[in-house]
Amino acid sequence: MSTIGAYFRLARVGWVLVREGVVAALPSEGLPPLVGFAKAAVAPLARSRAKSVDRADRLANAVARLGPSYVKIGQFLATRPDVVGAEFAEDLSGLQDRMAFFPTEASRATIRESLGRTIEDLYARFDEPIAAASIAQVHPAEVDTPEGRRKVAVKVIRPGVRKRFAADLEAMYLVSHLQERFIPNSRRLRPVEVTKTLEQTTKVEMDLRLEAAALSEIAENTKGDPGFRVPTVDWERTGRDVVTMEWIDGIKMSDVDGLLAAGHDLNALADTLIQSFLRHTLRDGFFHADMHPGNLFVDPTGMIVAVDMGIAGRLGKKERRFLAEILYGFITRDYMRVAEVHFEAGYVPSHHNVASFAQAIRAIGEPIHGQPAETISMGKLLTLLFEVTEIFDMETRPELVMLQKTMVVVEGVSRILNPRFNMWKAADPVVSQWIRDNLGPKRIATDLKDGAKAALRLAEALPEIAAKTEKLHGEIVRMSEEGLRFDAATAERIGRAEARHTRLGRVALWVIAVAAVVIAVQAS
């Protein structure tokens, strides 16, 4: 029955997108004839007021009608321009994660249930919310410490958000499966895997203990870094549904006039931001993946403070090496090396020609060096890169796309501070230092150390591997002699599952037909 519910929810989503004019605003170029005909047929059903606003506003209105889950889904898809296209990703990135407040009493009840203590026992003062998003809202509060009373920020999960998101996610899975089935060209983008990534990242974001852990980890990683920090976590007042952290008194990085009035050096802040992000990515393999201006503050000492670590990204050592070599190749115009790294990493299928791919990379990289700093756009670069990777059958790498999108956002914030900001020039010291430390003689010593550890783990596991191999050999011999057989119960279960699937499919089609008629009657 959950499949039928997903069809109902999908029908509602489609109707809202039609009524808000989003479908009519879709580009017609490249659409299959049947899809183009359907788009033209439903375009007149859009509200008259929707036709007078631009596409980004239409998307914002549609998402507002669909509810908090779709704000989060839209923001996630904004990080995947390879899936939704660069233009729609830009529209989605403008979605404001500002929702209506839920009652303070609900927050108090959630905190009591999560921490097992009363509000009065936990906080000396607990105020009304000051910000609300799709997943949680934030309350200012105060706690008593041996050093005196201290102001804190208390983030509380939105009631019922997990159940609502799980239901809406079923519709997303349905869309991704239909996309893989009926649009073969989209399979390299792995839409089902994209939906799984959305599910995983949102589950992490909905467990506030994990956000607290991310803040704690990045605090340890950056404790010696110049010009960057994150809020400290109050673990005594943190649980699955609530996180308490240091209150940040600072100026948002989007408030240029405020930063100037406070005497901050905007050019230095822009360089510090991008260099901090690259240190976290290359050195630590762990980075803040939601560094929009609303999550970045400058405190009175001039330190950049990043808040809201609900979305974070990770890169393994191998991926970091490839990333550094790719960035360094673009900086030094060594396009053949950039191409070789893509093949060594397995990003591009081996049947393609390395020199041809290097030629395509050159077409992307040369404009970077041939333009003034203020005209170089990472967004345009990524658009070109996605077009090239499609030509060369490069499959989507979710961790790299999240990294690329975050890099675009960080570059955008830096340009707010310094309109002539050159990301490549600012990145050069960090990338070059990492290259020297990790791709030179030090790399050999590190690889030998890692290889010795791996060999030791393998030696410890050899007895278990041998036992499993012997068992597997026996099973293969038995199957070769007797064949692969199902018992009667297994065969019966398979038959029942197939019959049920067929029935559900037929019922779902009738449900969609009835829902379409009802919606049409209501609209008329």
mmCIF file with all atom_site columns, C-alpha atoms in Angstrom, residues 258-450:
data_model
loop_
_atom_site.group_PDB
_atom_site.id
_atom_site.type_symbol
_atom_site.label_atom_id
_atom_site.label_alt_id
_atom_site.label_comp_id
_atom_site.label_asym_id
_atom_site.label_entity_id
_atom_site.label_seq_id
_atom_site.pdbx_PDB_ins_code
_atom_site.Cartn_x
_atom_site.Cartn_y
_atom_site.Cartn_z
_atom_site.occupancy
_atom_site.B_iso_or_equiv
_atom_site.pdbx_formal_charge
_atom_site.auth_seq_id
_atom_site.auth_comp_id
_atom_site.auth_asym_id
_atom_site.auth_atom_id
_atom_site.pdbx_PDB_model_num
ATOM 1   C CA . GLY A 1 258 ? 28.382 45.836 8.847   1.00 0.00 ? 258 GLY A CA 1
ATOM 2   C CA . LEU A 1 259 ? 31.769 44.171 8.354   1.00 0.00 ? 259 LEU A CA 1
ATOM 3   C CA . LEU A 1 260 ? 33.271 47.377 7.005   1.00 0.00 ? 260 LEU A CA 1
ATOM 4   C CA . ALA A 1 261 ? 31.817 49.400 9.880   1.00 0.00 ? 261 ALA A CA 1
ATOM 5   C CA . ALA A 1 262 ? 33.398 46.961 12.345  1.00 0.00 ? 262 ALA A CA 1
ATOM 6   C CA . GLY A 1 263 ? 36.794 47.489 10.674  1.00 0.00 ? 263 GLY A CA 1
ATOM 7   C CA . HIS A 1 264 ? 37.266 44.006 9.183   1.00 0.00 ? 264 HIS A CA 1
ATOM 8   C CA . ASP A 1 265 ? 39.519 43.448 6.136   1.00 0.00 ? 265 ASP A CA 1
ATOM 9   C CA . LEU A 1 266 ? 37.131 42.015 3.533   1.00 0.00 ? 266 LEU A CA 1
ATOM 10  C CA . ASN A 1 267 ? 39.856 40.819 1.146   1.00 0.00 ? 267 ASN A CA 1
ATOM 11  C CA . ALA A 1 268 ? 41.601 38.937 3.956   1.00 0.00 ? 268 ALA A CA 1
ATOM 12  C CA . LEU A 1 269 ? 38.298 37.367 5.040   1.00 0.00 ? 269 LEU A CA 1
ATOM 13  C CA . ALA A 1 270 ? 37.632 36.161 1.468   1.00 0.00 ? 270 ALA A CA 1
ATOM 14  C CA . ASP A 1 271 ? 41.070 34.518 1.263   1.00 0.00 ? 271 ASP A CA 1
ATOM 15  C CA . THR A 1 272 ? 40.733 32.984 4.740   1.00 0.00 ? 272 THR A CA 1
ATOM 16  C CA . LEU A 1 273 ? 37.348 31.465 3.879   1.00 0.00 ? 273 LEU A CA 1
ATOM 17  C CA . ILE A 1 274 ? 38.454 29.633 0.741   1.00 0.00 ? 274 ILE A CA 1
ATOM 18  C CA . GLN A 1 275 ? 41.774 28.568 2.252   1.00 0.00 ? 275 GLN A CA 1
ATOM 19  C CA . SER A 1 276 ? 40.033 27.222 5.373   1.00 0.00 ? 276 SER A CA 1
ATOM 20  C CA . PHE A 1 277 ? 37.599 25.241 3.232   1.00 0.00 ? 277 PHE A CA 1
ATOM 21  C CA . LEU A 1 278 ? 40.459 23.727 1.203   1.00 0.00 ? 278 LEU A CA 1
ATOM 22  C CA . ARG A 1 279 ? 42.405 22.836 4.361   1.00 0.00 ? 279 ARG A CA 1
ATOM 23  C CA . HIS A 1 280 ? 39.383 21.005 5.744   1.00 0.00 ? 280 HIS A CA 1
ATOM 24  C CA . THR A 1 281 ? 38.890 19.182 2.447   1.00 0.00 ? 281 THR A CA 1
ATOM 25  C CA . LEU A 1 282 ? 42.481 18.233 1.567   1.00 0.00 ? 282 LEU A CA 1
ATOM 26  C CA . ARG A 1 283 ? 44.093 17.904 4.982   1.00 0.00 ? 283 ARG A CA 1
ATOM 27  C CA . ASP A 1 284 ? 41.196 16.496 7.011   1.00 0.00 ? 284 ASP A CA 1
ATOM 28  C CA . GLY A 1 285 ? 38.907 14.942 4.393   1.00 0.00 ? 285 GLY A CA 1
ATOM 29  C CA . PHE A 1 286 ? 35.965 16.423 6.331   1.00 0.00 ? 286 PHE A CA 1
ATOM 30  C CA . PHE A 1 287 ? 34.272 19.690 5.392   1.00 0.00 ? 287 PHE A CA 1
ATOM 31  C CA . HIS A 1 288 ? 31.217 21.836 6.148   1.00 0.00 ? 288 HIS A CA 1
ATOM 32  C CA . ALA A 1 289 ? 28.967 21.258 3.113   1.00 0.00 ? 289 ALA A CA 1
ATOM 33  C CA . ASP A 1 290 ? 26.453 24.043 3.757   1.00 0.00 ? 290 ASP A CA 1
ATOM 34  C CA . MET A 1 291 ? 28.620 27.176 3.913   1.00 0.00 ? 291 MET A CA 1
ATOM 35  C CA . HIS A 1 292 ? 26.076 29.703 2.644   1.00 0.00 ? 292 HIS A CA 1
ATOM 36  C CA . PRO A 1 293 ? 26.216 33.282 4.017   1.00 0.00 ? 293 PRO A CA 1
ATOM 37  C CA . GLY A 1 294 ? 23.540 32.604 6.628   1.00 0.00 ? 294 GLY A CA 1
ATOM 38  C CA . ASN A 1 295 ? 25.783 30.002 8.274   1.00 0.00 ? 295 ASN A CA 1
ATOM 39  C CA . LEU A 1 296 ? 28.950 32.138 8.364   1.00 0.00 ? 296 LEU A CA 1
ATOM 40  C CA . PHE A 1 297 ? 29.659 34.873 10.927  1.00 0.00 ? 297 PHE A CA 1
ATOM 41  C CA . VAL A 1 298 ? 32.630 37.068 11.771  1.00 0.00 ? 298 VAL A CA 1
ATOM 42  C CA . ASP A 1 299 ? 33.137 37.504 15.505  1.00 0.00 ? 299 ASP A CA 1
ATOM 43  C CA . PRO A 1 300 ? 34.576 40.676 17.114  1.00 0.00 ? 300 PRO A CA 1
ATOM 44  C CA . THR A 1 301 ? 38.124 39.259 16.931  1.00 0.00 ? 301 THR A CA 1
ATOM 45  C CA . GLY A 1 302 ? 37.875 38.788 13.148  1.00 0.00 ? 302 GLY A CA 1
ATOM 46  C CA . MET A 1 303 ? 37.489 34.996 13.285  1.00 0.00 ? 303 MET A CA 1
ATOM 47  C CA . ILE A 1 304 ? 35.139 33.327 10.797  1.00 0.00 ? 304 ILE A CA 1
ATOM 48  C CA . VAL A 1 305 ? 32.655 31.161 12.728  1.00 0.00 ? 305 VAL A CA 1
ATOM 49  C CA . ALA A 1 306 ? 30.718 28.499 10.779  1.00 0.00 ? 306 ALA A CA 1
ATOM 50  C CA . VAL A 1 307 ? 27.451 27.246 12.300  1.00 0.00 ? 307 VAL A CA 1
ATOM 51  C CA . ASP A 1 308 ? 24.863 24.577 11.362  1.00 0.00 ? 308 ASP A CA 1
ATOM 52  C CA . MET A 1 309 ? 26.930 21.461 10.627  1.00 0.00 ? 309 MET A CA 1
ATOM 53  C CA . GLY A 1 310 ? 23.903 19.365 9.710   1.00 0.00 ? 310 GLY A CA 1
ATOM 54  C CA . ILE A 1 311 ? 25.354 18.698 6.251   1.00 0.00 ? 311 ILE A CA 1
ATOM 55  C CA . ALA A 1 312 ? 28.995 17.632 6.055   1.00 0.00 ? 312 ALA A CA 1
ATOM 56  C CA . GLY A 1 313 ? 31.085 15.924 3.403   1.00 0.00 ? 313 GLY A CA 1
ATOM 57  C CA . ARG A 1 314 ? 33.911 13.411 3.567   1.00 0.00 ? 314 ARG A CA 1
ATOM 58  C CA . LEU A 1 315 ? 36.673 12.433 1.167   1.00 0.00 ? 315 LEU A CA 1
ATOM 59  C CA . GLY A 1 316 ? 39.005 9.442  1.470   1.00 0.00 ? 316 GLY A CA 1
ATOM 60  C CA . LYS A 1 317 ? 42.763 9.791  1.160   1.00 0.00 ? 317 LYS A CA 1
ATOM 61  C CA . LYS A 1 318 ? 42.753 8.617  -2.447  1.00 0.00 ? 318 LYS A CA 1
ATOM 62  C CA . GLU A 1 319 ? 40.014 11.072 -3.444  1.00 0.00 ? 319 GLU A CA 1
ATOM 63  C CA . ARG A 1 320 ? 41.904 13.908 -1.735  1.00 0.00 ? 320 ARG A CA 1
ATOM 64  C CA . ARG A 1 321 ? 45.038 13.115 -3.705  1.00 0.00 ? 321 ARG A CA 1
ATOM 65  C CA . PHE A 1 322 ? 43.128 13.078 -6.971  1.00 0.00 ? 322 PHE A CA 1
ATOM 66  C CA . LEU A 1 323 ? 41.347 16.323 -6.058  1.00 0.00 ? 323 LEU A CA 1
ATOM 67  C CA . ALA A 1 324 ? 44.634 18.058 -5.221  1.00 0.00 ? 324 ALA A CA 1
ATOM 68  C CA . GLU A 1 325 ? 46.231 16.932 -8.465  1.00 0.00 ? 325 GLU A CA 1
ATOM 69  C CA . ILE A 1 326 ? 43.197 18.055 -10.482 1.00 0.00 ? 326 ILE A CA 1
ATOM 70  C CA . LEU A 1 327 ? 43.165 21.489 -8.815  1.00 0.00 ? 327 LEU A CA 1
ATOM 71  C CA . TYR A 1 328 ? 46.929 21.833 -9.162  1.00 0.00 ? 328 TYR A CA 1
ATOM 72  C CA . GLY A 1 329 ? 46.700 20.772 -12.812 1.00 0.00 ? 329 GLY A CA 1
ATOM 73  C CA . PHE A 1 330 ? 44.173 23.529 -13.509 1.00 0.00 ? 330 PHE A CA 1
ATOM 74  C CA . ILE A 1 331 ? 46.299 26.075 -11.643 1.00 0.00 ? 331 ILE A CA 1
ATOM 75  C CA . THR A 1 332 ? 49.505 25.091 -13.528 1.00 0.00 ? 332 THR A CA 1
ATOM 76  C CA . ARG A 1 333 ? 47.670 24.415 -16.856 1.00 0.00 ? 333 ARG A CA 1
ATOM 77  C CA . ASP A 1 334 ? 48.882 20.789 -16.911 1.00 0.00 ? 334 ASP A CA 1
ATOM 78  C CA . TYR A 1 335 ? 45.732 19.470 -18.611 1.00 0.00 ? 335 TYR A CA 1
ATOM 79  C CA . MET A 1 336 ? 47.248 16.125 -19.583 1.00 0.00 ? 336 MET A CA 1
ATOM 80  C CA . ARG A 1 337 ? 47.894 15.381 -15.909 1.00 0.00 ? 337 ARG A CA 1
ATOM 81  C CA . VAL A 1 338 ? 44.329 16.410 -15.040 1.00 0.00 ? 338 VAL A CA 1
ATOM 82  C CA . ALA A 1 339 ? 43.062 13.976 -17.670 1.00 0.00 ? 339 ALA A CA 1
ATOM 83  C CA . GLU A 1 340 ? 45.364 11.186 -16.468 1.00 0.00 ? 340 GLU A CA 1
ATOM 84  C CA . VAL A 1 341 ? 44.141 11.620 -12.892 1.00 0.00 ? 341 VAL A CA 1
ATOM 85  C CA . HIS A 1 342 ? 40.517 11.183 -14.037 1.00 0.00 ? 342 HIS A CA 1
ATOM 86  C CA . PHE A 1 343 ? 41.461 7.884  -15.695 1.00 0.00 ? 343 PHE A CA 1
ATOM 87  C CA . GLU A 1 344 ? 43.617 6.695  -12.766 1.00 0.00 ? 344 GLU A CA 1
ATOM 88  C CA . ALA A 1 345 ? 40.735 7.381  -10.385 1.00 0.00 ? 345 ALA A CA 1
ATOM 89  C CA . GLY A 1 346 ? 38.323 5.459  -12.596 1.00 0.00 ? 346 GLY A CA 1
ATOM 90  C CA . TYR A 1 347 ? 36.124 8.530  -13.076 1.00 0.00 ? 347 TYR A CA 1
ATOM 91  C CA . VAL A 1 348 ? 36.254 8.170  -16.877 1.00 0.00 ? 348 VAL A CA 1
ATOM 92  C CA . PRO A 1 349 ? 35.838 4.706  -18.509 1.00 0.00 ? 349 PRO A CA 1
ATOM 93  C CA . SER A 1 350 ? 39.138 3.318  -19.785 1.00 0.00 ? 350 SER A CA 1
ATOM 94  C CA . HIS A 1 351 ? 37.916 2.832  -23.376 1.00 0.00 ? 351 HIS A CA 1
ATOM 95  C CA . HIS A 1 352 ? 38.087 6.594  -23.940 1.00 0.00 ? 352 HIS A CA 1
ATOM 96  C CA . ASN A 1 353 ? 41.227 8.329  -25.188 1.00 0.00 ? 353 ASN A CA 1
ATOM 97  C CA . VAL A 1 354 ? 43.275 10.218 -22.576 1.00 0.00 ? 354 VAL A CA 1
ATOM 98  C CA . ALA A 1 355 ? 44.531 12.806 -25.076 1.00 0.00 ? 355 ALA A CA 1
ATOM 99  C CA . SER A 1 356 ? 41.000 13.550 -26.269 1.00 0.00 ? 356 SER A CA 1
ATOM 100 C CA . PHE A 1 357 ? 39.843 14.018 -22.687 1.00 0.00 ? 357 PHE A CA 1
ATOM 101 C CA . ALA A 1 358 ? 42.838 16.303 -22.034 1.00 0.00 ? 358 ALA A CA 1
ATOM 102 C CA . GLN A 1 359 ? 41.754 18.368 -25.041 1.00 0.00 ? 359 GLN A CA 1
ATOM 103 C CA . ALA A 1 360 ? 38.278 18.749 -23.520 1.00 0.00 ? 360 ALA A CA 1
ATOM 104 C CA . ILE A 1 361 ? 39.793 19.709 -20.152 1.00 0.00 ? 361 ILE A CA 1
ATOM 105 C CA . ARG A 1 362 ? 41.922 22.329 -21.900 1.00 0.00 ? 362 ARG A CA 1
ATOM 106 C CA . ALA A 1 363 ? 38.749 23.860 -23.360 1.00 0.00 ? 363 ALA A CA 1
ATOM 107 C CA . ILE A 1 364 ? 37.513 24.280 -19.784 1.00 0.00 ? 364 ILE A CA 1
ATOM 108 C CA . GLY A 1 365 ? 40.765 25.431 -18.170 1.00 0.00 ? 365 GLY A CA 1
ATOM 109 C CA . GLU A 1 366 ? 42.115 27.937 -20.656 1.00 0.00 ? 366 GLU A CA 1
ATOM 110 C CA . PRO A 1 367 ? 39.282 30.470 -20.191 1.00 0.00 ? 367 PRO A CA 1
ATOM 111 C CA . ILE A 1 368 ? 40.171 30.554 -16.470 1.00 0.00 ? 368 ILE A CA 1
ATOM 112 C CA . HIS A 1 369 ? 43.631 31.898 -17.275 1.00 0.00 ? 369 HIS A CA 1
ATOM 113 C CA . GLY A 1 370 ? 42.499 34.113 -20.118 1.00 0.00 ? 370 GLY A CA 1
ATOM 114 C CA . GLN A 1 371 ? 40.001 36.236 -18.183 1.00 0.00 ? 371 GLN A CA 1
ATOM 115 C CA . PRO A 1 372 ? 40.280 38.944 -15.512 1.00 0.00 ? 372 PRO A CA 1
ATOM 116 C CA . ALA A 1 373 ? 39.904 37.660 -11.979 1.00 0.00 ? 373 ALA A CA 1
ATOM 117 C CA . GLU A 1 374 ? 36.470 39.207 -11.472 1.00 0.00 ? 374 GLU A CA 1
ATOM 118 C CA . THR A 1 375 ? 34.994 37.343 -14.472 1.00 0.00 ? 375 THR A CA 1
ATOM 119 C CA . ILE A 1 376 ? 36.211 33.856 -13.552 1.00 0.00 ? 376 ILE A CA 1
ATOM 120 C CA . SER A 1 377 ? 33.181 31.828 -12.398 1.00 0.00 ? 377 SER A CA 1
ATOM 121 C CA . MET A 1 378 ? 33.364 28.416 -10.790 1.00 0.00 ? 378 MET A CA 1
ATOM 122 C CA . GLY A 1 379 ? 29.666 27.987 -11.682 1.00 0.00 ? 379 GLY A CA 1
ATOM 123 C CA . LYS A 1 380 ? 30.420 28.353 -15.391 1.00 0.00 ? 380 LYS A CA 1
ATOM 124 C CA . LEU A 1 381 ? 33.411 26.063 -15.031 1.00 0.00 ? 381 LEU A CA 1
ATOM 125 C CA . LEU A 1 382 ? 31.271 23.327 -13.468 1.00 0.00 ? 382 LEU A CA 1
ATOM 126 C CA . THR A 1 383 ? 28.615 23.699 -16.173 1.00 0.00 ? 383 THR A CA 1
ATOM 127 C CA . LEU A 1 384 ? 31.282 23.045 -18.794 1.00 0.00 ? 384 LEU A CA 1
ATOM 128 C CA . LEU A 1 385 ? 32.722 20.192 -16.755 1.00 0.00 ? 385 LEU A CA 1
ATOM 129 C CA . PHE A 1 386 ? 29.335 18.444 -16.515 1.00 0.00 ? 386 PHE A CA 1
ATOM 130 C CA . GLU A 1 387 ? 28.891 18.759 -20.289 1.00 0.00 ? 387 GLU A CA 1
ATOM 131 C CA . VAL A 1 388 ? 32.339 17.242 -20.891 1.00 0.00 ? 388 VAL A CA 1
ATOM 132 C CA . THR A 1 389 ? 31.855 14.390 -18.431 1.00 0.00 ? 389 THR A CA 1
ATOM 133 C CA . GLU A 1 390 ? 28.569 13.489 -20.125 1.00 0.00 ? 390 GLU A CA 1
ATOM 134 C CA . ILE A 1 391 ? 30.384 13.208 -23.482 1.00 0.00 ? 391 ILE A CA 1
ATOM 135 C CA . PHE A 1 392 ? 32.944 10.880 -21.901 1.00 0.00 ? 392 PHE A CA 1
ATOM 136 C CA . ASP A 1 393 ? 30.397 8.734  -19.986 1.00 0.00 ? 393 ASP A CA 1
ATOM 137 C CA . MET A 1 394 ? 31.672 9.801  -16.567 1.00 0.00 ? 394 MET A CA 1
ATOM 138 C CA . GLU A 1 395 ? 29.351 8.474  -13.866 1.00 0.00 ? 395 GLU A CA 1
ATOM 139 C CA . THR A 1 396 ? 28.185 10.706 -11.046 1.00 0.00 ? 396 THR A CA 1
ATOM 140 C CA . ARG A 1 397 ? 30.426 10.770 -7.970  1.00 0.00 ? 397 ARG A CA 1
ATOM 141 C CA . PRO A 1 398 ? 28.137 12.063 -5.173  1.00 0.00 ? 398 PRO A CA 1
ATOM 142 C CA . GLU A 1 399 ? 30.980 13.021 -2.832  1.00 0.00 ? 399 GLU A CA 1
ATOM 143 C CA . LEU A 1 400 ? 32.703 15.050 -5.563  1.00 0.00 ? 400 LEU A CA 1
ATOM 144 C CA . VAL A 1 401 ? 29.513 16.799 -6.670  1.00 0.00 ? 401 VAL A CA 1
ATOM 145 C CA . MET A 1 402 ? 28.821 17.878 -3.072  1.00 0.00 ? 402 MET A CA 1
ATOM 146 C CA . LEU A 1 403 ? 32.379 19.170 -2.856  1.00 0.00 ? 403 LEU A CA 1
ATOM 147 C CA . GLN A 1 404 ? 32.107 21.037 -6.158  1.00 0.00 ? 404 GLN A CA 1
ATOM 148 C CA . LYS A 1 405 ? 28.801 22.631 -5.193  1.00 0.00 ? 405 LYS A CA 1
ATOM 149 C CA . THR A 1 406 ? 30.159 23.721 -1.802  1.00 0.00 ? 406 THR A CA 1
ATOM 150 C CA . MET A 1 407 ? 33.169 25.208 -3.569  1.00 0.00 ? 407 MET A CA 1
ATOM 151 C CA . VAL A 1 408 ? 30.823 27.250 -5.767  1.00 0.00 ? 408 VAL A CA 1
ATOM 152 C CA . VAL A 1 409 ? 28.956 28.534 -2.688  1.00 0.00 ? 409 VAL A CA 1
ATOM 153 C CA . VAL A 1 410 ? 32.191 29.409 -0.860  1.00 0.00 ? 410 VAL A CA 1
ATOM 154 C CA . GLU A 1 411 ? 33.480 31.212 -3.938  1.00 0.00 ? 411 GLU A CA 1
ATOM 155 C CA . GLY A 1 412 ? 30.196 33.138 -4.104  1.00 0.00 ? 412 GLY A CA 1
ATOM 156 C CA . VAL A 1 413 ? 30.518 34.266 -0.485  1.00 0.00 ? 413 VAL A CA 1
ATOM 157 C CA . SER A 1 414 ? 34.122 35.331 -1.120  1.00 0.00 ? 414 SER A CA 1
ATOM 158 C CA . ARG A 1 415 ? 32.963 37.386 -4.121  1.00 0.00 ? 415 ARG A CA 1
ATOM 159 C CA . ILE A 1 416 ? 30.423 39.153 -1.906  1.00 0.00 ? 416 ILE A CA 1
ATOM 160 C CA . LEU A 1 417 ? 33.374 40.303 0.196   1.00 0.00 ? 417 LEU A CA 1
ATOM 161 C CA . ASN A 1 418 ? 35.743 40.941 -2.710  1.00 0.00 ? 418 ASN A CA 1
ATOM 162 C CA . PRO A 1 419 ? 34.167 41.342 -6.177  1.00 0.00 ? 419 PRO A CA 1
ATOM 163 C CA . ARG A 1 420 ? 37.622 40.850 -7.778  1.00 0.00 ? 420 ARG A CA 1
ATOM 164 C CA . PHE A 1 421 ? 38.275 37.657 -5.826  1.00 0.00 ? 421 PHE A CA 1
ATOM 165 C CA . ASN A 1 422 ? 40.378 35.098 -7.722  1.00 0.00 ? 422 ASN A CA 1
ATOM 166 C CA . MET A 1 423 ? 39.729 31.693 -6.217  1.00 0.00 ? 423 MET A CA 1
ATOM 167 C CA . TRP A 1 424 ? 42.605 30.032 -8.042  1.00 0.00 ? 424 TRP A CA 1
ATOM 168 C CA . LYS A 1 425 ? 45.150 32.532 -6.781  1.00 0.00 ? 425 LYS A CA 1
ATOM 169 C CA . ALA A 1 426 ? 43.817 32.289 -3.226  1.00 0.00 ? 426 ALA A CA 1
ATOM 170 C CA . ALA A 1 427 ? 43.790 28.467 -3.389  1.00 0.00 ? 427 ALA A CA 1
ATOM 171 C CA . ASP A 1 428 ? 47.332 28.127 -4.721  1.00 0.00 ? 428 ASP A CA 1
ATOM 172 C CA . PRO A 1 429 ? 49.228 28.323 -1.363  1.00 0.00 ? 429 PRO A CA 1
ATOM 173 C CA . VAL A 1 430 ? 47.082 25.648 0.319   1.00 0.00 ? 430 VAL A CA 1
ATOM 174 C CA . VAL A 1 431 ? 46.982 23.292 -2.671  1.00 0.00 ? 431 VAL A CA 1
ATOM 175 C CA . SER A 1 432 ? 50.710 23.694 -3.387  1.00 0.00 ? 432 SER A CA 1
ATOM 176 C CA . GLN A 1 433 ? 51.604 23.021 0.250   1.00 0.00 ? 433 GLN A CA 1
ATOM 177 C CA . TRP A 1 434 ? 49.433 19.926 0.329   1.00 0.00 ? 434 TRP A CA 1
ATOM 178 C CA . ILE A 1 435 ? 51.001 18.695 -2.924  1.00 0.00 ? 435 ILE A CA 1
ATOM 179 C CA . ARG A 1 436 ? 54.505 19.138 -1.461  1.00 0.00 ? 436 ARG A CA 1
ATOM 180 C CA . ASP A 1 437 ? 53.582 17.340 1.767   1.00 0.00 ? 437 ASP A CA 1
ATOM 181 C CA . ASN A 1 438 ? 51.578 14.475 0.299   1.00 0.00 ? 438 ASN A CA 1
ATOM 182 C CA . LEU A 1 439 ? 52.735 13.832 -3.262  1.00 0.00 ? 439 LEU A CA 1
ATOM 183 C CA . GLY A 1 440 ? 56.470 14.091 -2.668  1.00 0.00 ? 440 GLY A CA 1
ATOM 184 C CA . PRO A 1 441 ? 58.890 12.025 -0.527  1.00 0.00 ? 441 PRO A CA 1
ATOM 185 C CA . LYS A 1 442 ? 56.484 12.169 2.433   1.00 0.00 ? 442 LYS A CA 1
ATOM 186 C CA . ARG A 1 443 ? 53.903 10.289 0.377   1.00 0.00 ? 443 ARG A CA 1
ATOM 187 C CA . ILE A 1 444 ? 56.252 7.290  0.002   1.00 0.00 ? 444 ILE A CA 1
ATOM 188 C CA . ALA A 1 445 ? 56.752 7.050  3.769   1.00 0.00 ? 445 ALA A CA 1
ATOM 189 C CA . THR A 1 446 ? 53.011 7.412  4.391   1.00 0.00 ? 446 THR A CA 1
ATOM 190 C CA . ASP A 1 447 ? 52.156 4.771  1.780   1.00 0.00 ? 447 ASP A CA 1
ATOM 191 C CA . LEU A 1 448 ? 54.691 2.341  3.266   1.00 0.00 ? 448 LEU A CA 1
ATOM 192 C CA . LYS A 1 449 ? 53.208 2.877  6.728   1.00 0.00 ? 449 LYS A CA 1
ATOM 193 C CA . ASP A 1 450 ? 49.642 2.372  5.473   1.00 0.00 ? 450 ASP A CA 1
#
